[in-house]
Amino acid sequence: MDIMLFHSAYGLTPSVEAAAERLRAAGHQVWTPDLYGGRTVGTVEEGVALRDEIGKDELLKRAVLAAAPYSERGLVYMGLSLGASIAQTLALGDEKARGLLLFHGTSDLAESASVDELPVQLHVAEPDPFETDDWLSSWYLQMRKAGADVEIYRYRGAGHVYTDPELPDWDEEAADRTWAVALDFLKGL
């Protein structure tokens, strides 16, 4: 499977490269575009500030340019937190997308969003300050209305970006379960 993996608000950190290596070890081709131009940050607040400095439109433009050379292959779009929102936007706009794998985040959907049974899997903490229960219920219904085949996995007690061993949110058990389910999802595409 060809996977375009977008980093979180922390930037293209060693843990993102480790996630890509995990995917490659399972037999996948993985690209990890650096949407921050080499910059990384150490806190969520710094990540939000950098995201805002660059601008959401510019980040999306960079993501589209990174994915464009490979989109004919039928990509699986994957993202971590901020990267999940970017991956979702690109997958919903790419008729050749093979799947959408989201860790720790979602994004708004356009009313006109439409896909043909796109396989979507979301892994998120429970509770998650950025992905509230009400928001996730609404997101799920909107994704289903758009035509996506959606699975949501919640991890009680985990922190927001719980799959990143470099962060205080790290939860080894939840991360292991997430990766096991996600790798099975990718095998089935």
CSV table of C-alpha atoms in Angstrom, one decimal:
chain,number,residue,atom,x,y,z
A,1,MET,CA,0.0,0.0,0.0
A,2,ASP,CA,1.2,3.5,-0.8
A,3,ILE,CA,0.7,5.8,2.3
A,4,MET,CA,1.1,9.5,2.6
A,5,LEU,CA,1.7,10.2,6.3
A,6,PHE,CA,1.2,13.8,7.6
A,7,HIS,CA,2.9,14.9,10.8
A,8,SER,CA,1.2,16.4,13.9
A,9,ALA,CA,1.6,20.0,15.0
A,10,TYR,CA,4.9,19.1,16.5
A,11,GLY,CA,6.4,18.8,13.0
A,12,LEU,CA,8.3,16.0,11.3
A,13,THR,CA,9.8,14.6,14.5
A,14,PRO,CA,11.8,11.3,14.9
A,15,SER,CA,8.6,9.7,16.2
A,16,VAL,CA,6.9,10.4,12.8
A,17,GLU,CA,9.8,8.7,11.1
A,18,ALA,CA,9.5,5.8,13.5
A,19,ALA,CA,5.8,5.5,12.6
A,20,ALA,CA,6.7,5.5,8.9
A,21,GLU,CA,9.3,2.8,9.6
A,22,ARG,CA,6.7,0.7,11.4
A,23,LEU,CA,4.5,0.9,8.3
A,24,ARG,CA,7.4,0.1,5.9
A,25,ALA,CA,8.3,-2.9,8.0
A,26,ALA,CA,4.8,-4.1,7.3
A,27,GLY,CA,5.4,-3.9,3.6
A,28,HIS,CA,4.1,-0.4,2.8
A,29,GLN,CA,5.6,2.4,0.8
A,30,VAL,CA,5.4,5.6,2.9
A,31,TRP,CA,6.1,9.2,2.3
A,32,THR,CA,6.4,11.7,5.2
A,33,PRO,CA,6.2,15.3,3.8
A,34,ASP,CA,7.6,18.0,6.0
A,35,LEU,CA,4.9,20.6,6.0
A,36,TYR,CA,6.8,22.8,8.4
A,37,GLY,CA,10.0,23.2,6.3
A,38,GLY,CA,12.3,21.6,8.7
A,39,ARG,CA,10.9,23.2,11.9
A,40,THR,CA,9.8,21.2,14.9
A,41,VAL,CA,8.4,22.3,18.2
A,42,GLY,CA,8.3,20.9,21.8
A,43,THR,CA,4.8,21.8,22.9
A,44,VAL,CA,1.2,21.8,21.6
A,45,GLU,CA,1.1,25.6,22.1
A,46,GLU,CA,4.2,26.1,20.0
A,47,GLY,CA,2.7,23.8,17.4
A,48,VAL,CA,-0.5,25.8,17.2
A,49,ALA,CA,1.5,29.0,16.9
A,50,LEU,CA,3.6,27.6,14.1
A,51,ARG,CA,0.5,26.2,12.3
A,52,ASP,CA,-1.1,29.7,12.5
A,53,GLU,CA,2.1,31.4,11.4
A,54,ILE,CA,2.3,29.2,8.3
A,55,GLY,CA,-1.5,29.2,7.8
A,56,LYS,CA,-3.9,26.4,7.2
A,57,ASP,CA,-4.2,27.2,3.4
A,58,GLU,CA,-0.5,27.1,3.0
A,59,LEU,CA,-0.2,23.8,4.9
A,60,LEU,CA,-2.9,22.3,2.6
A,61,LYS,CA,-1.1,23.6,-0.4
A,62,ARG,CA,2.1,22.0,0.7
A,63,ALA,CA,0.3,18.7,1.4
A,64,VAL,CA,-1.4,18.7,-2.0
A,65,LEU,CA,2.0,19.3,-3.7
A,66,ALA,CA,3.6,16.5,-1.7
A,67,ALA,CA,0.8,14.0,-2.6
A,68,ALA,CA,0.2,15.0,-6.2
A,69,PRO,CA,3.1,13.0,-7.7
A,70,TYR,CA,1.8,9.8,-6.1
A,71,SER,CA,-2.0,10.2,-6.1
A,72,GLU,CA,-2.4,8.3,-9.4
A,73,ARG,CA,-1.2,5.2,-7.4
A,74,GLY,CA,-4.3,5.3,-5.2
A,75,LEU,CA,-2.9,6.6,-1.9
A,76,VAL,CA,-3.9,5.8,1.7
A,77,TYR,CA,-3.9,9.2,3.4
A,78,MET,CA,-2.8,9.0,7.1
A,79,GLY,CA,-2.3,11.7,9.6
A,80,LEU,CA,-1.4,12.3,13.2
A,81,SER,CA,-3.5,15.0,15.0
A,82,LEU,CA,-3.1,18.1,12.9
A,83,GLY,CA,-1.9,15.8,10.1
A,84,ALA,CA,-5.1,13.8,10.4
A,85,SER,CA,-7.2,16.9,9.5
A,86,ILE,CA,-4.9,17.4,6.5
A,87,ALA,CA,-5.1,13.8,5.5
A,88,GLN,CA,-8.9,13.8,5.7
A,89,THR,CA,-9.2,16.9,3.5
A,90,LEU,CA,-6.9,15.4,0.8
A,91,ALA,CA,-8.6,12.0,0.9
A,92,LEU,CA,-12.0,13.4,0.5
A,93,GLY,CA,-10.8,15.4,-2.5
A,94,ASP,CA,-9.0,12.5,-4.2
A,95,GLU,CA,-11.2,10.1,-6.1
A,96,LYS,CA,-8.4,7.6,-6.3
A,97,ALA,CA,-7.8,7.5,-2.5
A,98,ARG,CA,-7.7,3.9,-1.3
A,99,GLY,CA,-8.3,4.7,2.4
A,100,LEU,CA,-8.0,7.2,5.2
A,101,LEU,CA,-6.3,6.3,8.5
A,102,LEU,CA,-6.6,9.0,11.3
A,103,PHE,CA,-4.7,9.0,14.5
A,104,HIS,CA,-5.8,11.6,17.1
A,105,GLY,CA,-7.7,13.9,14.9
A,106,THR,CA,-10.5,14.8,12.4
A,107,SER,CA,-11.6,17.8,10.5
A,108,ASP,CA,-14.7,19.6,9.3
A,109,LEU,CA,-16.4,18.3,6.2
A,110,ALA,CA,-17.8,20.3,3.4
A,111,GLU,CA,-21.6,19.8,3.0
A,112,SER,CA,-20.9,18.7,-0.6
A,113,ALA,CA,-18.3,16.0,0.4
A,114,SER,CA,-18.9,12.8,-1.3
A,115,VAL,CA,-16.9,9.6,-1.6
A,116,ASP,CA,-17.6,6.1,-2.8
A,117,GLU,CA,-17.4,3.9,0.3
A,118,LEU,CA,-14.0,5.2,1.2
A,119,PRO,CA,-12.6,3.0,4.1
A,120,VAL,CA,-11.9,5.3,7.1
A,121,GLN,CA,-10.5,4.4,10.4
A,122,LEU,CA,-10.1,6.8,13.4
A,123,HIS,CA,-8.1,6.2,16.6
A,124,VAL,CA,-8.7,8.7,19.3
A,125,ALA,CA,-8.3,9.1,23.1
A,126,GLU,CA,-11.4,9.0,25.3
A,127,PRO,CA,-11.9,11.7,26.5
A,128,ASP,CA,-9.9,13.9,24.1
A,129,PRO,CA,-10.0,17.7,24.5
A,130,PHE,CA,-9.8,18.2,20.8
A,131,GLU,CA,-12.2,15.5,19.7
A,132,THR,CA,-15.2,15.7,22.1
A,133,ASP,CA,-17.9,13.1,22.2
A,134,ASP,CA,-20.5,15.5,20.5
A,135,TRP,CA,-18.0,16.4,17.8
A,136,LEU,CA,-17.1,12.8,17.1
A,137,SER,CA,-20.8,11.8,16.8
A,138,SER,CA,-21.4,14.7,14.4
A,139,TRP,CA,-18.3,13.9,12.4
A,140,TYR,CA,-19.2,10.2,12.1
A,141,LEU,CA,-22.7,11.0,10.8
A,142,GLN,CA,-21.3,13.5,8.3
A,143,MET,CA,-18.7,11.0,7.1
A,144,ARG,CA,-21.3,8.3,6.7
A,145,LYS,CA,-23.6,10.8,4.8
A,146,ALA,CA,-20.6,11.6,2.5
A,147,GLY,CA,-20.4,7.9,1.7
A,148,ALA,CA,-17.4,6.8,3.8
A,149,ASP,CA,-17.2,3.4,5.5
A,150,VAL,CA,-16.1,4.6,9.0
A,151,GLU,CA,-14.7,2.8,12.1
A,152,ILE,CA,-13.9,4.7,15.3
A,153,TYR,CA,-11.7,3.3,18.0
A,154,ARG,CA,-11.5,5.0,21.4
A,155,TYR,CA,-8.8,4.6,24.1
A,156,ARG,CA,-10.0,5.4,27.6
A,157,GLY,CA,-7.5,7.3,29.7
A,158,ALA,CA,-5.0,7.9,26.9
A,159,GLY,CA,-3.6,11.3,26.2
A,160,HIS,CA,-4.3,13.2,22.9
A,161,VAL,CA,-1.3,12.1,20.9
A,162,TYR,CA,-0.9,8.8,22.9
A,163,THR,CA,1.1,6.9,20.1
A,164,ASP,CA,4.1,9.3,20.3
A,165,PRO,CA,6.7,7.9,22.8
A,166,GLU,CA,8.4,11.3,22.8
A,167,LEU,CA,5.4,13.1,24.4
A,168,PRO,CA,3.8,13.1,27.9
A,169,ASP,CA,0.6,11.7,26.3
A,170,TRP,CA,2.4,8.4,25.5
A,171,ASP,CA,0.4,5.3,26.4
A,172,GLU,CA,2.2,2.2,25.4
A,173,GLU,CA,-0.8,-0.2,25.8
A,174,ALA,CA,-3.1,2.1,23.8
A,175,ALA,CA,-0.4,2.7,21.2
A,176,ASP,CA,0.2,-1.1,20.7
A,177,ARG,CA,-3.6,-1.7,20.4
A,178,THR,CA,-3.9,1.1,17.9
A,179,TRP,CA,-1.1,-0.1,15.7
A,180,ALA,CA,-2.4,-3.7,15.7
A,181,VAL,CA,-5.8,-2.5,14.5
A,182,ALA,CA,-4.4,0.0,12.0
A,183,LEU,CA,-2.1,-2.5,10.4
A,184,ASP,CA,-5.0,-5.0,10.0
A,185,PHE,CA,-7.0,-2.2,8.4
A,186,LEU,CA,-4.2,-1.5,5.9
A,187,LYS,CA,-4.0,-5.2,5.1
A,188,GLY,CA,-7.7,-5.3,4.2
A,189,LEU,CA,-7.5,-2.4,1.7
